[in-house]
Amino acid sequence: MFKAVLFDLDGTLLKMDTDVFLEEYLRLLAQEIASYQEPAVFVQHLLDAIRAMINNLDSAKTNQEVFMEEFFARSGLEAEVMMPVFDSFYRGSFRQLQRISEFDPVVPQVIEQTLARGCRAVIATNPVFPKIAVMERLSWAGISQYPYDLITSYENMHFCKPRLEYYREVSEMIGIQPAECLMVGNDVEEDLVAKEIGMKTFLVDTFLINRREMPIVTDYRGSLTDYLELISRIPKRWSIIS
């Protein structure tokens, strides 16, 4: 049925309102940077650099490289000074954002049952954050300890959602054809686009995002409990855990 399952994180495995999360994230980070640059100016440079990552199609550059080039060129700040500040933020103040999320006991079951059925599990979050920020959010969901084949972050990816290149890169990195993958996510535009390269899709509609009111075309739809029912149908033919 599937050899790999790709999971979106925010709003899918991690219960949260992503708009509230982004607003609070920008506020906290701007506070951290306030002694280096006026917060509103900093936020604009940050968002412009994130847009550059999302729009990038240069496979020779990681998302991190694109971000650093764009952000430091726009802001005039020095990477040698600011990168330790960013790192300190993700190890400290970023953790305050856990209050925006809600732990769901079904989520660890989702990962455990996926692995138990012999499927490879991938955390396919939009790679605009460093890995330290992704791992922190996985810990909020209670699933940071599992043996994922891949966790996408801005260090190891060259493209972002909703680019088809992102999904092709994930497929290549795990060595599994798109037709043998299932993408599980809550964003109609960013996650269901995986269907265009042959992946099956499961729309988690608990925190559904459809900002452009696009037609919803998906193979499966429902809650994570519904996903558990689906995955239970997979025979244990590709077991990778004992």
Short mmCIF file of N, CA and C in Angstrom, two decimals, residues 18-193:
data_model
loop_
_atom_site.label_atom_id
_atom_site.label_comp_id
_atom_site.label_asym_id
_atom_site.label_seq_id
_atom_site.Cartn_x
_atom_site.Cartn_y
_atom_site.Cartn_z
N THR A 18 -1.63 27.65 13.39
CA THR A 18 -0.34 28.07 12.85
C THR A 18 -0.24 29.59 12.69
N ASP A 19 -1.36 30.26 12.48
CA ASP A 19 -1.32 31.72 12.37
C ASP A 19 -0.95 32.35 13.71
N VAL A 20 -1.51 31.84 14.79
CA VAL A 20 -1.17 32.33 16.13
C VAL A 20 0.29 32.02 16.44
N PHE A 21 0.72 30.82 16.07
CA PHE A 21 2.11 30.43 16.30
C PHE A 21 3.06 31.38 15.59
N LEU A 22 2.81 31.67 14.32
CA LEU A 22 3.69 32.54 13.55
C LEU A 22 3.73 33.94 14.14
N GLU A 23 2.58 34.46 14.54
CA GLU A 23 2.53 35.80 15.13
C GLU A 23 3.36 35.87 16.40
N GLU A 24 3.21 34.88 17.28
CA GLU A 24 3.95 34.87 18.53
C GLU A 24 5.44 34.60 18.30
N TYR A 25 5.75 33.75 17.34
CA TYR A 25 7.14 33.46 16.99
C TYR A 25 7.85 34.74 16.55
N LEU A 26 7.23 35.49 15.66
CA LEU A 26 7.84 36.73 15.18
C LEU A 26 7.99 37.75 16.31
N ARG A 27 7.01 37.82 17.18
CA ARG A 27 7.07 38.76 18.30
C ARG A 27 8.23 38.43 19.23
N LEU A 28 8.35 37.16 19.60
CA LEU A 28 9.42 36.75 20.51
C LEU A 28 10.80 36.93 19.89
N LEU A 29 10.93 36.54 18.63
CA LEU A 29 12.23 36.66 17.97
C LEU A 29 12.61 38.12 17.80
N ALA A 30 11.65 38.98 17.47
CA ALA A 30 11.94 40.41 17.33
C ALA A 30 12.39 41.01 18.65
N GLN A 31 11.80 40.54 19.76
CA GLN A 31 12.23 41.00 21.07
C GLN A 31 13.68 40.62 21.33
N GLU A 32 14.04 39.41 20.92
CA GLU A 32 15.40 38.92 21.13
C GLU A 32 16.42 39.74 20.33
N ILE A 33 15.98 40.25 19.20
CA ILE A 33 16.87 40.96 18.28
C ILE A 33 16.83 42.47 18.49
N ALA A 34 15.97 42.94 19.38
CA ALA A 34 15.69 44.37 19.52
C ALA A 34 16.93 45.23 19.75
N SER A 35 17.93 44.68 20.41
CA SER A 35 19.15 45.47 20.67
C SER A 35 20.04 45.57 19.45
N TYR A 36 19.72 44.81 18.40
CA TYR A 36 20.51 44.83 17.17
C TYR A 36 19.80 45.56 16.03
N GLN A 37 18.46 45.52 16.03
CA GLN A 37 17.70 46.15 14.95
C GLN A 37 16.27 46.41 15.41
N GLU A 38 15.70 47.49 14.92
CA GLU A 38 14.33 47.84 15.27
C GLU A 38 13.40 46.69 14.88
N PRO A 39 12.54 46.23 15.80
CA PRO A 39 11.76 45.01 15.57
C PRO A 39 10.97 44.97 14.26
N ALA A 40 10.26 46.04 13.92
CA ALA A 40 9.45 46.02 12.69
C ALA A 40 10.33 45.88 11.45
N VAL A 41 11.48 46.52 11.46
CA VAL A 41 12.42 46.42 10.34
C VAL A 41 12.97 45.00 10.25
N PHE A 42 13.35 44.45 11.40
CA PHE A 42 13.87 43.08 11.44
C PHE A 42 12.85 42.09 10.89
N VAL A 43 11.61 42.19 11.34
CA VAL A 43 10.57 41.25 10.91
C VAL A 43 10.38 41.31 9.40
N GLN A 44 10.41 42.51 8.83
CA GLN A 44 10.25 42.63 7.39
C GLN A 44 11.40 41.95 6.64
N HIS A 45 12.63 42.14 7.12
CA HIS A 45 13.78 41.49 6.49
C HIS A 45 13.67 39.97 6.63
N LEU A 46 13.23 39.51 7.79
CA LEU A 46 13.08 38.08 8.04
C LEU A 46 12.05 37.47 7.09
N LEU A 47 10.90 38.11 6.97
CA LEU A 47 9.84 37.59 6.10
C LEU A 47 10.28 37.60 4.63
N ASP A 48 11.01 38.63 4.24
CA ASP A 48 11.52 38.69 2.86
C ASP A 48 12.48 37.54 2.59
N ALA A 49 13.32 37.22 3.58
CA ALA A 49 14.28 36.12 3.42
C ALA A 49 13.56 34.77 3.37
N ILE A 50 12.50 34.63 4.15
CA ILE A 50 11.71 33.39 4.12
C ILE A 50 11.03 33.24 2.76
N ARG A 51 10.50 34.33 2.23
CA ARG A 51 9.89 34.27 0.89
C ARG A 51 10.93 33.87 -0.16
N ALA A 52 12.14 34.37 0.00
CA ALA A 52 13.20 34.00 -0.94
C ALA A 52 13.48 32.51 -0.88
N MET A 53 13.46 31.93 0.32
CA MET A 53 13.63 30.48 0.46
C MET A 53 12.52 29.73 -0.26
N ILE A 54 11.30 30.16 -0.05
CA ILE A 54 10.15 29.48 -0.64
C ILE A 54 10.18 29.56 -2.17
N ASN A 55 10.66 30.68 -2.68
CA ASN A 55 10.68 30.88 -4.14
C ASN A 55 11.93 30.32 -4.80
N ASN A 56 12.91 29.91 -4.03
CA ASN A 56 14.18 29.46 -4.60
C ASN A 56 14.03 28.17 -5.40
N LEU A 57 14.68 28.13 -6.56
CA LEU A 57 14.71 26.93 -7.39
C LEU A 57 16.14 26.52 -7.73
N ASP A 58 17.11 27.09 -7.03
CA ASP A 58 18.51 26.76 -7.26
C ASP A 58 18.89 25.55 -6.41
N SER A 59 19.03 24.41 -7.04
CA SER A 59 19.31 23.17 -6.31
C SER A 59 20.72 23.13 -5.74
N ALA A 60 21.55 24.10 -6.10
CA ALA A 60 22.92 24.13 -5.58
C ALA A 60 22.98 24.77 -4.19
N LYS A 61 21.89 25.40 -3.76
CA LYS A 61 21.88 26.10 -2.48
C LYS A 61 20.86 25.47 -1.54
N THR A 62 21.28 25.22 -0.30
CA THR A 62 20.33 24.78 0.70
C THR A 62 19.44 25.96 1.09
N ASN A 63 18.32 25.66 1.71
CA ASN A 63 17.45 26.74 2.18
C ASN A 63 18.18 27.64 3.17
N GLN A 64 19.02 27.05 4.00
CA GLN A 64 19.79 27.85 4.95
C GLN A 64 20.70 28.84 4.22
N GLU A 65 21.35 28.38 3.17
CA GLU A 65 22.24 29.26 2.42
C GLU A 65 21.46 30.40 1.77
N VAL A 66 20.29 30.09 1.22
CA VAL A 66 19.46 31.14 0.63
C VAL A 66 19.02 32.13 1.70
N PHE A 67 18.59 31.62 2.84
CA PHE A 67 18.14 32.50 3.92
C PHE A 67 19.25 33.43 4.36
N MET A 68 20.43 32.87 4.60
CA MET A 68 21.54 33.70 5.10
C MET A 68 21.95 34.75 4.08
N GLU A 69 22.02 34.37 2.83
CA GLU A 69 22.37 35.35 1.79
C GLU A 69 21.37 36.49 1.75
N GLU A 70 20.09 36.14 1.75
CA GLU A 70 19.04 37.15 1.63
C GLU A 70 18.90 38.00 2.89
N PHE A 71 18.86 37.33 4.03
CA PHE A 71 18.62 38.07 5.27
C PHE A 71 19.75 39.03 5.59
N PHE A 72 20.97 38.57 5.51
CA PHE A 72 22.08 39.43 5.92
C PHE A 72 22.36 40.51 4.89
N ALA A 73 22.07 40.24 3.62
CA ALA A 73 22.21 41.29 2.59
C ALA A 73 21.17 42.38 2.81
N ARG A 74 19.95 41.99 3.17
CA ARG A 74 18.87 42.96 3.36
C ARG A 74 19.01 43.73 4.67
N SER A 75 19.36 43.01 5.73
CA SER A 75 19.35 43.62 7.07
C SER A 75 20.61 44.42 7.38
N GLY A 76 21.72 44.08 6.72
CA GLY A 76 22.97 44.74 7.03
C GLY A 76 23.62 44.23 8.31
N LEU A 77 23.00 43.25 8.95
CA LEU A 77 23.57 42.65 10.16
C LEU A 77 24.65 41.65 9.77
N GLU A 78 25.50 41.29 10.73
CA GLU A 78 26.61 40.38 10.46
C GLU A 78 26.27 38.97 10.92
N ALA A 79 26.49 38.01 10.03
CA ALA A 79 26.17 36.62 10.34
C ALA A 79 26.94 36.12 11.56
N GLU A 80 28.20 36.53 11.67
CA GLU A 80 29.04 36.06 12.77
C GLU A 80 28.49 36.50 14.12
N VAL A 81 27.80 37.63 14.12
CA VAL A 81 27.20 38.15 15.35
C VAL A 81 25.82 37.55 15.59
N MET A 82 25.03 37.45 14.54
CA MET A 82 23.62 37.12 14.70
C MET A 82 23.33 35.62 14.79
N MET A 83 24.10 34.78 14.12
CA MET A 83 23.78 33.35 14.15
C MET A 83 23.81 32.79 15.58
N PRO A 84 24.79 33.17 16.43
CA PRO A 84 24.73 32.71 17.83
C PRO A 84 23.50 33.25 18.57
N VAL A 85 23.03 34.43 18.19
CA VAL A 85 21.83 35.00 18.81
C VAL A 85 20.60 34.17 18.43
N PHE A 86 20.51 33.82 17.14
CA PHE A 86 19.41 32.96 16.69
C PHE A 86 19.45 31.61 17.42
N ASP A 87 20.64 31.03 17.52
CA ASP A 87 20.78 29.73 18.17
C ASP A 87 20.33 29.81 19.63
N SER A 88 20.73 30.88 20.31
CA SER A 88 20.34 31.07 21.70
C SER A 88 18.82 31.20 21.82
N PHE A 89 18.20 31.88 20.87
CA PHE A 89 16.74 32.03 20.88
C PHE A 89 16.05 30.67 20.79
N TYR A 90 16.51 29.83 19.86
CA TYR A 90 15.85 28.53 19.68
C TYR A 90 16.08 27.59 20.87
N ARG A 91 17.17 27.82 21.59
CA ARG A 91 17.43 27.00 22.78
C ARG A 91 16.76 27.56 24.03
N GLY A 92 16.21 28.77 23.93
CA GLY A 92 15.62 29.41 25.09
C GLY A 92 14.20 29.89 24.88
N SER A 93 14.06 31.13 24.45
CA SER A 93 12.74 31.78 24.35
C SER A 93 11.77 31.05 23.44
N PHE A 94 12.28 30.38 22.41
CA PHE A 94 11.41 29.66 21.47
C PHE A 94 10.52 28.66 22.19
N ARG A 95 11.02 28.10 23.29
CA ARG A 95 10.27 27.09 24.02
C ARG A 95 8.99 27.63 24.64
N GLN A 96 8.91 28.96 24.80
CA GLN A 96 7.69 29.56 25.33
C GLN A 96 6.49 29.30 24.41
N LEU A 97 6.77 29.06 23.15
CA LEU A 97 5.70 28.86 22.18
C LEU A 97 4.97 27.53 22.36
N GLN A 98 5.50 26.67 23.21
CA GLN A 98 4.82 25.40 23.48
C GLN A 98 3.42 25.64 24.03
N ARG A 99 3.23 26.77 24.71
CA ARG A 99 1.91 27.06 25.29
C ARG A 99 0.83 27.22 24.23
N ILE A 100 1.23 27.49 22.99
CA ILE A 100 0.26 27.65 21.91
C ILE A 100 -0.22 26.30 21.40
N SER A 101 0.60 25.28 21.62
CA SER A 101 0.27 23.94 21.13
C SER A 101 -0.46 23.13 22.19
N GLU A 102 -1.03 22.02 21.77
CA GLU A 102 -1.74 21.12 22.68
C GLU A 102 -1.29 19.69 22.42
N PHE A 103 -0.88 19.01 23.46
CA PHE A 103 -0.45 17.61 23.31
C PHE A 103 -1.66 16.74 23.01
N ASP A 104 -1.51 15.88 22.01
CA ASP A 104 -2.57 14.94 21.61
C ASP A 104 -2.03 13.52 21.76
N PRO A 105 -2.57 12.73 22.69
CA PRO A 105 -2.06 11.37 22.91
C PRO A 105 -2.19 10.45 21.70
N VAL A 106 -3.01 10.83 20.73
CA VAL A 106 -3.14 10.02 19.52
C VAL A 106 -1.88 10.10 18.66
N VAL A 107 -1.16 11.23 18.75
CA VAL A 107 -0.03 11.47 17.84
C VAL A 107 1.09 10.45 18.00
N PRO A 108 1.56 10.14 19.23
CA PRO A 108 2.56 9.08 19.33
C PRO A 108 2.08 7.75 18.76
N GLN A 109 0.79 7.46 18.92
CA GLN A 109 0.23 6.23 18.34
C GLN A 109 0.34 6.25 16.81
N VAL A 110 0.14 7.42 16.23
CA VAL A 110 0.24 7.56 14.77
C VAL A 110 1.62 7.15 14.29
N ILE A 111 2.66 7.66 14.95
CA ILE A 111 4.02 7.33 14.54
C ILE A 111 4.33 5.87 14.84
N GLU A 112 3.97 5.40 16.02
CA GLU A 112 4.26 4.01 16.40
C GLU A 112 3.58 3.02 15.47
N GLN A 113 2.33 3.26 15.14
CA GLN A 113 1.61 2.33 14.27
C GLN A 113 2.11 2.40 12.83
N THR A 114 2.55 3.57 12.41
CA THR A 114 3.15 3.68 11.07
C THR A 114 4.40 2.82 10.98
N LEU A 115 5.25 2.93 11.98
CA LEU A 115 6.48 2.13 12.01
C LEU A 115 6.16 0.65 12.20
N ALA A 116 5.18 0.35 13.03
CA ALA A 116 4.82 -1.04 13.29
C ALA A 116 4.31 -1.74 12.04
N ARG A 117 3.72 -0.98 11.13
CA ARG A 117 3.25 -1.56 9.88
C ARG A 117 4.38 -1.68 8.86
N GLY A 118 5.58 -1.29 9.26
CA GLY A 118 6.73 -1.43 8.37
C GLY A 118 6.95 -0.26 7.44
N CYS A 119 6.20 0.80 7.60
CA CYS A 119 6.40 1.99 6.76
C CYS A 119 7.51 2.87 7.32
N ARG A 120 8.22 3.51 6.44
CA ARG A 120 9.19 4.50 6.87
C ARG A 120 8.46 5.80 7.18
N ALA A 121 8.89 6.48 8.22
CA ALA A 121 8.24 7.72 8.64
C ALA A 121 9.16 8.91 8.36
N VAL A 122 8.59 9.94 7.76
CA VAL A 122 9.32 11.16 7.44
C VAL A 122 8.59 12.35 8.05
N ILE A 123 9.33 13.23 8.70
CA ILE A 123 8.76 14.50 9.14
C ILE A 123 8.96 15.50 8.01
N ALA A 124 7.88 15.73 7.26
CA ALA A 124 7.94 16.58 6.07
C ALA A 124 7.33 17.95 6.38
N THR A 125 7.96 18.64 7.34
CA THR A 125 7.54 19.99 7.67
C THR A 125 8.18 20.96 6.69
N ASN A 126 7.52 22.09 6.44
CA ASN A 126 8.10 23.05 5.51
C ASN A 126 9.46 23.50 6.04
N PRO A 127 10.54 23.27 5.29
CA PRO A 127 11.89 23.46 5.83
C PRO A 127 12.38 24.90 5.82
N VAL A 128 11.68 25.75 6.54
CA VAL A 128 12.09 27.14 6.69
C VAL A 128 12.68 27.40 8.07
N PHE A 129 12.71 26.37 8.92
CA PHE A 129 13.28 26.46 10.26
C PHE A 129 14.54 25.61 10.36
N PRO A 130 15.46 25.98 11.27
CA PRO A 130 16.60 25.10 11.54
C PRO A 130 16.14 23.84 12.26
N LYS A 131 16.97 22.81 12.19
CA LYS A 131 16.58 21.52 12.77
C LYS A 131 16.30 21.63 14.26
N ILE A 132 17.03 22.48 14.98
CA ILE A 132 16.82 22.61 16.42
C ILE A 132 15.38 23.04 16.71
N ALA A 133 14.80 23.89 15.85
CA ALA A 133 13.42 24.34 16.05
C ALA A 133 12.42 23.25 15.70
N VAL A 134 12.76 22.42 14.72
CA VAL A 134 11.89 21.30 14.36
C VAL A 134 11.88 20.26 15.47
N MET A 135 13.06 19.94 16.00
CA MET A 135 13.16 18.94 17.06
C MET A 135 12.43 19.41 18.32
N GLU A 136 12.50 20.69 18.60
CA GLU A 136 11.79 21.23 19.76
C GLU A 136 10.29 21.03 19.60
N ARG A 137 9.76 21.32 18.42
CA ARG A 137 8.33 21.16 18.19
C ARG A 137 7.92 19.68 18.19
N LEU A 138 8.80 18.81 17.71
CA LEU A 138 8.52 17.37 17.81
C LEU A 138 8.41 16.94 19.27
N SER A 139 9.24 17.53 20.12
CA SER A 139 9.18 17.18 21.55
C SER A 139 7.86 17.64 22.17
N TRP A 140 7.33 18.77 21.72
CA TRP A 140 6.03 19.22 22.23
C TRP A 140 4.93 18.22 21.88
N ALA A 141 5.08 17.60 20.71
CA ALA A 141 4.08 16.61 20.27
C ALA A 141 4.34 15.24 20.88
N GLY A 142 5.46 15.08 21.60
CA GLY A 142 5.80 13.81 22.23
C GLY A 142 6.34 12.77 21.27
N ILE A 143 6.97 13.21 20.17
CA ILE A 143 7.40 12.26 19.13
C ILE A 143 8.82 12.53 18.64
N SER A 144 9.66 13.14 19.45
CA SER A 144 11.02 13.45 19.00
C SER A 144 11.94 12.24 19.02
N GLN A 145 11.52 11.16 19.66
CA GLN A 145 12.41 10.02 19.91
C GLN A 145 12.36 8.92 18.85
N TYR A 146 11.50 9.03 17.86
CA TYR A 146 11.30 7.92 16.92
C TYR A 146 12.34 7.92 15.80
N PRO A 147 12.58 6.74 15.19
CA PRO A 147 13.61 6.61 14.14
C PRO A 147 13.10 7.02 12.76
N TYR A 148 13.03 8.31 12.54
CA TYR A 148 12.57 8.81 11.25
C TYR A 148 13.64 8.61 10.18
N ASP A 149 13.18 8.34 8.97
CA ASP A 149 14.12 8.25 7.85
C ASP A 149 14.67 9.62 7.49
N LEU A 150 13.86 10.65 7.71
CA LEU A 150 14.25 12.00 7.34
C LEU A 150 13.41 13.00 8.11
N ILE A 151 14.06 14.06 8.58
CA ILE A 151 13.38 15.21 9.17
C ILE A 151 13.81 16.41 8.35
N THR A 152 12.90 17.01 7.61
CA THR A 152 13.31 18.11 6.74
C THR A 152 13.47 19.40 7.54
N SER A 153 14.54 20.12 7.25
CA SER A 153 14.85 21.39 7.90
C SER A 153 15.56 22.27 6.89
N TYR A 154 15.85 23.51 7.26
CA TYR A 154 16.47 24.38 6.26
C TYR A 154 17.92 24.02 6.00
N GLU A 155 18.53 23.21 6.89
CA GLU A 155 19.91 22.79 6.65
C GLU A 155 20.04 21.72 5.57
N ASN A 156 19.05 20.81 5.47
CA ASN A 156 19.23 19.65 4.58
C ASN A 156 18.36 19.66 3.33
N MET A 157 17.57 20.72 3.14
CA MET A 157 16.70 20.77 1.97
C MET A 157 17.04 21.96 1.08
N HIS A 158 16.71 21.80 -0.20
CA HIS A 158 17.01 22.84 -1.19
C HIS A 158 15.75 23.52 -1.72
N PHE A 159 14.60 23.03 -1.32
CA PHE A 159 13.32 23.58 -1.79
C PHE A 159 12.32 23.59 -0.63
N CYS A 160 11.24 24.33 -0.80
CA CYS A 160 10.20 24.44 0.22
C CYS A 160 8.85 24.03 -0.36
N LYS A 161 7.90 23.78 0.52
CA LYS A 161 6.52 23.63 0.10
C LYS A 161 6.00 24.98 -0.41
N PRO A 162 5.14 25.04 -1.38
CA PRO A 162 4.46 23.93 -2.07
C PRO A 162 5.16 23.49 -3.36
N ARG A 163 6.46 23.72 -3.47
CA ARG A 163 7.18 23.33 -4.68
C ARG A 163 7.17 21.81 -4.85
N LEU A 164 6.91 21.36 -6.06
CA LEU A 164 6.99 19.93 -6.34
C LEU A 164 8.41 19.43 -6.15
N GLU A 165 9.38 20.32 -6.35
CA GLU A 165 10.78 19.94 -6.16
C GLU A 165 11.05 19.49 -4.73
N TYR A 166 10.33 20.07 -3.78
CA TYR A 166 10.49 19.65 -2.38
C TYR A 166 10.11 18.18 -2.23
N TYR A 167 8.98 17.79 -2.79
CA TYR A 167 8.52 16.41 -2.65
C TYR A 167 9.39 15.44 -3.44
N ARG A 168 9.87 15.88 -4.59
CA ARG A 168 10.79 15.03 -5.35
C ARG A 168 12.09 14.82 -4.57
N GLU A 169 12.57 15.88 -3.92
CA GLU A 169 13.80 15.77 -3.15
C GLU A 169 13.63 14.81 -1.98
N VAL A 170 12.51 14.90 -1.28
CA VAL A 170 12.24 13.97 -0.18
C VAL A 170 12.23 12.54 -0.69
N SER A 171 11.54 12.30 -1.79
CA SER A 171 11.47 10.96 -2.38
C SER A 171 12.85 10.43 -2.72
N GLU A 172 13.69 11.28 -3.30
CA GLU A 172 15.04 10.87 -3.66
C GLU A 172 15.88 10.59 -2.43
N MET A 173 15.74 11.40 -1.40
CA MET A 173 16.55 11.25 -0.20
C MET A 173 16.24 9.97 0.56
N ILE A 174 14.98 9.54 0.53
CA ILE A 174 14.62 8.30 1.23
C ILE A 174 14.66 7.09 0.32
N GLY A 175 14.87 7.32 -0.98
CA GLY A 175 15.00 6.21 -1.92
C GLY A 175 13.71 5.45 -2.18
N ILE A 176 12.59 6.14 -2.12
CA ILE A 176 11.29 5.51 -2.35
C ILE A 176 10.53 6.32 -3.40
N GLN A 177 9.96 5.65 -4.37
CA GLN A 177 9.24 6.32 -5.44
C GLN A 177 8.01 7.05 -4.91
N PRO A 178 7.66 8.20 -5.50
CA PRO A 178 6.48 8.94 -5.05
C PRO A 178 5.21 8.10 -4.98
N ALA A 179 5.03 7.19 -5.92
CA ALA A 179 3.81 6.38 -5.95
C ALA A 179 3.69 5.46 -4.74
N GLU A 180 4.80 5.26 -4.02
CA GLU A 180 4.79 4.41 -2.84
C GLU A 180 4.78 5.22 -1.55
N CYS A 181 4.51 6.54 -1.68
CA CYS A 181 4.50 7.43 -0.52
C CYS A 181 3.09 7.98 -0.26
N LEU A 182 2.82 8.24 1.01
CA LEU A 182 1.59 8.91 1.43
C LEU A 182 1.97 10.20 2.14
N MET A 183 1.44 11.33 1.69
CA MET A 183 1.66 12.61 2.35
C MET A 183 0.47 12.93 3.23
N VAL A 184 0.73 13.15 4.53
CA VAL A 184 -0.31 13.44 5.50
C VAL A 184 -0.14 14.88 5.98
N GLY A 185 -1.13 15.72 5.73
CA GLY A 185 -1.00 17.12 6.14
C GLY A 185 -2.34 17.82 6.20
N ASN A 186 -2.31 19.05 6.71
CA ASN A 186 -3.55 19.81 6.92
C ASN A 186 -3.70 21.01 6.00
N ASP A 187 -2.71 21.25 5.13
CA ASP A 187 -2.73 22.42 4.27
C ASP A 187 -3.04 22.01 2.83
N VAL A 188 -4.16 22.50 2.32
CA VAL A 188 -4.61 22.10 0.98
C VAL A 188 -3.58 22.46 -0.08
N GLU A 189 -3.02 23.65 0.01
CA GLU A 189 -2.07 24.09 -1.01
C GLU A 189 -0.70 23.45 -0.85
N GLU A 190 -0.19 23.41 0.37
CA GLU A 190 1.18 22.98 0.60
C GLU A 190 1.35 21.46 0.63
N ASP A 191 0.34 20.75 1.10
CA ASP A 191 0.48 19.31 1.30
C ASP A 191 -0.16 18.47 0.19
N LEU A 192 -1.32 18.87 -0.26
CA LEU A 192 -2.01 18.06 -1.28
C LEU A 192 -1.35 18.16 -2.64
N VAL A 193 -0.48 19.14 -2.84
CA VAL A 193 0.24 19.27 -4.11
C VAL A 193 1.12 18.06 -4.37
#
